[in-house]
Amino acid sequence: MTRSTSHAQGPEQHGAAHHRAHGGGHGHAHTPQDDDTLVAVLDLDAAIFAPYLTGVTARIEELAEDAVTHVVDLGAGTGAGTFALLERFPQARVTAVDSSGSMLALLVGRARAKGLQDRVRTLETDAGAGLGDIEDADLVWASASLHHVDDPAAALAGVRTALRPGGLLAVAEMDGMPRFLPEDAVAGRPGLETRCREALGALHAEQVPHLGADWGTLLTEAGLAVEQERTEAMELRAPLPDGVGDYAHLVLGRIRGALDGRADPVDLDALATLLDGGPADVRHRDDLVVSSTRQLWVARRPADHA
Ligand SMILES: C[S@@+](CC[C@H](N)C(=O)[O-])C[C@H]1O[C@@H](n2cnc3c(N)ncnc32)[C@H](O)[C@@H]1O
């Protein structure tokens, strides 16, 4: 299903959104509550890792050979990338693409609130089905989205078509959700977060098989020339940015929900003590360390004669 809007008309006007079984929820049929949680997680991540995103958009600007006037934000979510790129490229308009109509509606509302509605269009589609009739994109930005598509090769073929010759695709991914807990976060359960992450990894291998894919190889196979590949391991320690406790609470809560019946019940009970508002709750602790590994690939569509 493909629906496009111009100048930030609300995609909600077009009826029910297409939702994929794991659309952003990693591993279970998702509910409106999951959507709310995803929105909060994306917003907190964007705020906490804002300096990283600023650095990435600067790197892309350095690689862009010509003026960037049309950006496609593939799997735009709440618009972290859309708004960062509008700021980075003041001459650009953004087409925000997402399979979730509710995400696009939220993004459109935010564009209006910022007075940026004239620079934002939306396209509601499954990225695996191509990017509509776009063929003039100077930049396609795909952050934490490509691993969701069923057929990355089909999605990348669509991206190649959407890019003008010489245009750039930037793929930003992370190695899973950030980690937060010290080894001894719960007395008597050392290594709790490591075991939960391992169990989550097994679940993702079944349900989100392209998470952790070798995007460099996939981009090359799609006929794009990889110009930059970077891995950054980040660690945030006290004094932590605002929102880290809430972020940890949301992320660990999602992990606990996903692992119900799939991890040691004693570990799940221990995890619950970090979420229940009691003295060990992650929202009250001063010993959290946020660790996150982020990867970036930037590839160019070669000139047609190349
Ligand atoms: C984890 S969020 C990332 C959002 C945003 N790019 C960011 O980095 O904050 C993934 C987004 O991709 C969207 N998505 C998932 N599968 C998709 C697909 N097949 N086609 C288009 N969008 C998809 C989801 O609806 C969600 O908004």
Coordinates of C-alpha atoms and ligand atoms in Angstrom, one line a residue:
M1 CA 0.0 0.0 0.0
T2 CA 1.4 3.4 -1.0
R3 CA -0.1 6.7 0.0
S4 CA 1.5 10.0 -0.5
T5 CA 0.6 13.4 0.9
S6 CA 1.9 16.8 -0.1
H7 CA 2.9 19.6 2.2
A8 CA 2.3 17.7 5.4
Q9 CA -1.4 16.9 5.1
G10 CA -2.1 14.3 7.8
P11 CA -1.8 10.7 6.7
E12 CA -4.5 9.9 9.2
Q13 CA -7.0 11.3 6.6
H14 CA -6.2 8.2 4.5
G15 CA -7.6 5.6 6.8
A16 CA -6.0 2.6 8.5
A17 CA -2.3 2.4 8.5
H18 CA -0.4 -0.6 7.3
H19 CA 1.3 -2.2 10.3
R20 CA 3.8 -5.0 10.0
A21 CA 3.9 -7.7 12.6
H22 CA 7.1 -6.4 14.1
G23 CA 6.8 -2.8 13.0
G24 CA 9.2 -1.2 15.4
G25 CA 8.1 -3.6 18.2
H26 CA 10.6 -6.3 17.6
G27 CA 8.9 -9.6 18.0
H28 CA 5.3 -9.4 18.9
A29 CA 1.9 -8.3 17.5
H30 CA 1.9 -4.7 18.5
T31 CA -0.8 -2.6 20.2
P32 CA -1.4 1.1 20.5
Q33 CA 0.4 1.0 23.8
D34 CA 3.4 -0.4 22.0
D35 CA 3.2 2.5 19.6
D36 CA 3.2 4.9 22.5
T37 CA 6.2 3.2 24.0
L38 CA 8.0 3.2 20.7
V39 CA 7.4 7.0 20.3
A40 CA 8.7 7.6 23.8
V41 CA 11.8 5.4 23.2
L42 CA 12.6 7.1 19.9
D43 CA 12.2 10.6 21.4
L44 CA 14.4 9.8 24.4
D45 CA 17.0 8.1 22.2
A46 CA 17.1 11.1 19.9
A47 CA 17.5 13.5 22.9
I48 CA 20.1 11.5 24.6
F49 CA 22.2 10.8 21.5
A50 CA 21.5 14.2 19.8
P51 CA 25.3 14.9 19.6
Y52 CA 25.8 11.7 17.7
L53 CA 23.1 12.6 15.2
T54 CA 24.5 16.0 14.7
G55 CA 27.9 14.5 14.0
V56 CA 26.5 12.1 11.5
T57 CA 24.6 14.7 9.5
A58 CA 27.8 16.8 9.4
R59 CA 29.6 13.8 8.0
I60 CA 26.9 13.4 5.3
E61 CA 27.1 17.1 4.4
E62 CA 30.9 16.7 3.8
L63 CA 30.2 13.8 1.4
A64 CA 27.4 15.5 -0.5
E65 CA 28.9 16.8 -3.7
D66 CA 26.0 19.0 -4.8
A67 CA 23.2 20.9 -3.1
V68 CA 20.9 18.7 -1.1
T69 CA 17.4 19.8 -1.9
H70 CA 15.4 16.5 -1.6
V71 CA 15.9 14.2 1.4
V72 CA 14.0 10.9 1.9
D73 CA 13.7 9.8 5.5
L74 CA 13.0 6.0 5.1
G75 CA 11.3 4.6 8.2
A76 CA 11.0 8.2 9.6
G77 CA 9.3 7.2 12.9
T78 CA 8.9 10.3 15.0
G79 CA 11.0 12.4 12.8
A80 CA 14.4 12.7 14.6
G81 CA 16.2 12.3 11.3
T82 CA 13.7 14.5 9.4
F83 CA 14.1 17.5 11.6
A84 CA 17.9 17.1 12.0
L85 CA 18.3 16.9 8.2
L86 CA 16.0 19.9 7.7
E87 CA 18.3 21.9 10.0
R88 CA 21.5 20.6 8.4
F89 CA 20.2 21.3 4.8
P90 CA 18.2 24.5 4.9
Q91 CA 17.4 24.3 1.2
A92 CA 16.0 20.8 1.5
R93 CA 12.5 19.4 1.7
V94 CA 12.0 16.0 3.2
T95 CA 9.8 13.1 2.1
A96 CA 9.1 11.1 5.3
V97 CA 8.4 7.5 4.4
D98 CA 6.9 5.1 6.9
S99 CA 4.6 2.0 6.8
S100 CA 2.9 3.4 9.9
G101 CA 0.3 6.0 9.2
S102 CA 0.1 6.9 12.9
M103 CA 3.9 7.7 13.0
L104 CA 3.5 9.9 9.9
A105 CA 0.6 11.7 11.5
L106 CA 2.7 12.4 14.6
L107 CA 5.6 13.6 12.4
V108 CA 3.3 15.9 10.4
G109 CA 1.9 17.4 13.7
R110 CA 5.4 18.1 14.8
A111 CA 6.3 19.7 11.5
R112 CA 3.4 22.0 11.8
A113 CA 4.3 22.9 15.4
K114 CA 7.8 23.8 14.2
G115 CA 6.4 25.8 11.2
L116 CA 8.1 23.4 8.8
Q117 CA 5.0 21.9 7.2
D118 CA 5.9 23.4 3.8
R119 CA 9.2 21.4 3.8
V120 CA 7.7 18.0 4.8
R121 CA 5.8 15.5 2.7
T122 CA 4.8 12.0 3.7
L123 CA 4.6 8.7 1.9
E124 CA 2.9 5.9 3.6
T125 CA 4.3 2.7 2.2
D126 CA 6.2 -0.5 2.9
A127 CA 9.8 0.4 1.9
G128 CA 10.1 -3.1 0.4
A129 CA 7.6 -1.9 -2.3
G130 CA 9.8 0.9 -3.5
L131 CA 9.5 4.7 -2.8
G132 CA 6.6 5.6 -5.1
D133 CA 7.6 7.8 -8.0
I134 CA 10.6 9.5 -6.3
E135 CA 13.7 9.6 -8.5
D136 CA 15.3 12.8 -7.6
A137 CA 16.5 12.2 -4.0
D138 CA 19.8 13.8 -3.2
L139 CA 19.9 11.8 0.1
V140 CA 18.1 8.9 1.5
W141 CA 18.4 8.5 5.3
A142 CA 17.5 5.2 6.8
S143 CA 18.0 5.0 10.6
A144 CA 17.0 1.9 12.5
S145 CA 14.5 1.0 9.8
L146 CA 16.0 -1.1 7.1
H147 CA 16.4 -4.1 9.3
H148 CA 12.6 -4.2 9.6
V149 CA 11.9 -4.8 5.9
D150 CA 11.2 -8.3 4.8
D151 CA 13.4 -8.1 1.7
P152 CA 16.3 -5.7 2.1
A153 CA 17.5 -6.2 -1.5
A154 CA 14.1 -5.1 -2.8
A155 CA 14.1 -2.1 -0.5
L156 CA 17.6 -1.1 -1.6
A157 CA 16.7 -1.5 -5.2
G158 CA 13.8 1.0 -4.5
V159 CA 16.3 3.3 -2.8
R160 CA 18.6 3.2 -5.8
T161 CA 15.8 4.1 -8.1
A162 CA 14.8 7.0 -5.8
L163 CA 18.3 8.5 -5.7
R164 CA 19.5 10.7 -8.5
P165 CA 22.9 9.6 -9.9
G166 CA 25.5 10.8 -7.4
G167 CA 22.9 10.9 -4.6
L168 CA 23.7 9.4 -1.2
L169 CA 22.2 6.7 1.0
A170 CA 23.0 6.8 4.7
V171 CA 22.2 3.7 6.7
A172 CA 22.4 4.1 10.5
E173 CA 21.9 1.0 12.7
M174 CA 22.7 -0.1 16.2
D175 CA 23.6 -3.4 17.7
G176 CA 20.3 -3.6 19.6
M177 CA 19.0 -1.5 22.4
P178 CA 21.5 0.3 24.6
R179 CA 22.7 -1.3 27.9
F180 CA 22.3 0.5 31.2
L181 CA 23.0 -1.7 34.2
P182 CA 26.1 -2.3 36.4
E183 CA 27.1 -6.0 36.8
D184 CA 25.7 -6.1 40.3
A185 CA 22.5 -4.1 39.6
V186 CA 20.4 -6.8 41.5
A187 CA 22.1 -8.6 44.4
G188 CA 22.5 -12.3 43.8
R189 CA 22.0 -12.0 40.0
P190 CA 25.3 -10.9 38.5
G191 CA 25.2 -10.6 34.7
L192 CA 21.5 -10.1 34.6
E193 CA 21.5 -7.7 31.7
T194 CA 24.0 -9.8 29.7
R195 CA 21.7 -12.9 30.0
C196 CA 18.6 -10.9 29.0
R197 CA 20.4 -9.5 26.0
E198 CA 21.5 -13.0 24.9
A199 CA 17.9 -14.2 25.2
L200 CA 16.7 -11.2 23.3
G201 CA 19.3 -11.9 20.6
A202 CA 17.9 -15.3 20.1
L203 CA 14.4 -13.8 19.8
H204 CA 15.5 -11.3 17.3
A205 CA 17.3 -13.9 15.2
E206 CA 13.9 -15.5 14.7
Q207 CA 11.8 -12.4 14.4
V208 CA 14.0 -9.6 13.0
P209 CA 16.5 -11.6 11.0
H210 CA 18.0 -8.6 9.3
L211 CA 19.0 -6.9 12.5
G212 CA 22.8 -6.9 12.5
A213 CA 23.0 -7.5 8.7
D214 CA 26.1 -6.7 6.8
W215 CA 24.7 -3.6 5.2
G216 CA 28.0 -2.8 3.5
T217 CA 27.7 -5.9 1.4
L218 CA 24.0 -5.4 0.8
L219 CA 24.6 -1.9 -0.4
T220 CA 27.3 -3.0 -2.8
E221 CA 25.1 -5.8 -4.2
A222 CA 22.4 -3.1 -4.7
G223 CA 24.7 -1.2 -7.1
L224 CA 25.7 1.5 -4.6
A225 CA 29.3 2.5 -3.9
V226 CA 30.1 2.5 -0.2
E227 CA 32.1 5.5 0.7
Q228 CA 32.1 5.4 4.5
E229 CA 31.6 2.7 7.1
R230 CA 32.0 3.6 10.8
T231 CA 31.3 1.9 14.1
E232 CA 31.1 4.1 17.2
A233 CA 30.9 2.5 20.6
M234 CA 29.5 5.1 23.0
E235 CA 29.4 5.1 26.7
L236 CA 27.6 7.8 28.7
R237 CA 28.5 8.0 32.4
A238 CA 27.4 10.4 35.2
P239 CA 26.5 13.2 35.0
L240 CA 24.0 11.6 32.6
P241 CA 21.7 13.6 30.2
D242 CA 18.2 14.1 31.4
G243 CA 15.8 11.3 30.6
V244 CA 18.2 8.4 30.9
G245 CA 16.3 6.8 33.9
D246 CA 13.0 7.0 31.9
Y247 CA 14.8 5.6 28.8
A248 CA 16.2 2.7 30.8
H249 CA 12.8 2.0 32.3
L250 CA 11.1 1.9 28.9
V251 CA 13.8 -0.2 27.2
L252 CA 14.1 -2.7 30.0
G253 CA 10.3 -2.9 30.3
R254 CA 10.1 -3.7 26.6
I255 CA 12.8 -6.3 27.0
R256 CA 11.0 -7.9 30.0
G257 CA 7.8 -8.0 28.0
A258 CA 9.5 -9.6 25.0
L259 CA 11.2 -12.2 27.1
D260 CA 8.1 -13.4 29.0
G261 CA 8.3 -17.2 28.9
R262 CA 11.7 -17.0 27.1
A263 CA 14.1 -16.3 29.9
D264 CA 14.9 -17.6 33.3
P265 CA 11.9 -16.6 35.5
V266 CA 14.3 -15.6 38.3
D267 CA 16.0 -13.2 36.0
L268 CA 12.6 -11.8 34.8
D269 CA 11.6 -11.3 38.5
A270 CA 15.0 -9.6 39.1
L271 CA 14.4 -7.3 36.1
A272 CA 10.9 -6.5 37.5
T273 CA 12.5 -5.1 40.7
L274 CA 14.3 -2.5 38.5
L275 CA 11.0 -1.4 37.0
D276 CA 8.5 -1.4 39.9
G277 CA 9.1 2.0 41.4
G278 CA 10.9 0.6 44.4
P279 CA 14.3 1.5 45.7
A280 CA 16.2 -0.4 43.0
D281 CA 14.1 1.1 40.2
V282 CA 16.3 2.4 37.3
R283 CA 14.6 5.8 37.5
H284 CA 16.1 6.4 40.9
R285 CA 19.6 4.9 40.5
D286 CA 22.8 6.9 40.1
D287 CA 24.9 4.0 38.8
L288 CA 23.6 3.6 35.3
V289 CA 26.0 3.7 32.3
V290 CA 24.5 3.9 28.9
S291 CA 26.4 1.9 26.3
S292 CA 25.4 1.8 22.7
T293 CA 27.2 0.8 19.5
R294 CA 26.1 2.6 16.4
Q295 CA 27.0 1.9 12.8
L296 CA 26.9 4.1 9.8
W297 CA 27.3 3.3 6.1
V298 CA 27.2 6.0 3.5
A299 CA 26.9 4.9 -0.1
R300 CA 26.5 6.7 -3.4
R301 CA 24.5 5.9 -6.5
P302 CA 27.1 6.0 -9.2
A303 CA 26.6 8.2 -12.2
D304 CA 24.7 6.3 -14.9
H305 CA 27.6 5.9 -17.2
A306 CA 29.8 4.5 -14.4
Ligands
LIG1 C1 13.0 1.9 15.1 S1 12.0 3.0 14.2 C2 13.2 4.2 13.7 C3 12.6 5.6 13.5 C4 13.6 6.7 13.0 N1 14.2 6.4 11.8 C5 14.6 6.9 14.1 O1 15.8 6.6 13.9 O2 14.3 7.5 15.1 C6 11.6 2.2 12.8 C7 10.6 2.9 11.9 O3 10.5 2.1 10.6 C8 9.1 2.0 10.3 N2 9.0 0.8 9.5 C9 9.1 -0.5 9.9 N3 9.0 -1.4 8.8 C10 8.9 -0.6 7.7 C11 8.7 -0.9 6.4 N4 8.7 -2.1 5.9 N5 8.6 0.2 5.5 C12 8.6 1.5 6.0 N6 8.8 1.8 7.3 C13 8.9 0.8 8.1 C14 8.4 1.8 11.6 O4 7.0 2.1 11.5 C15 9.2 2.8 12.5 O5 8.6 4.1 12.4

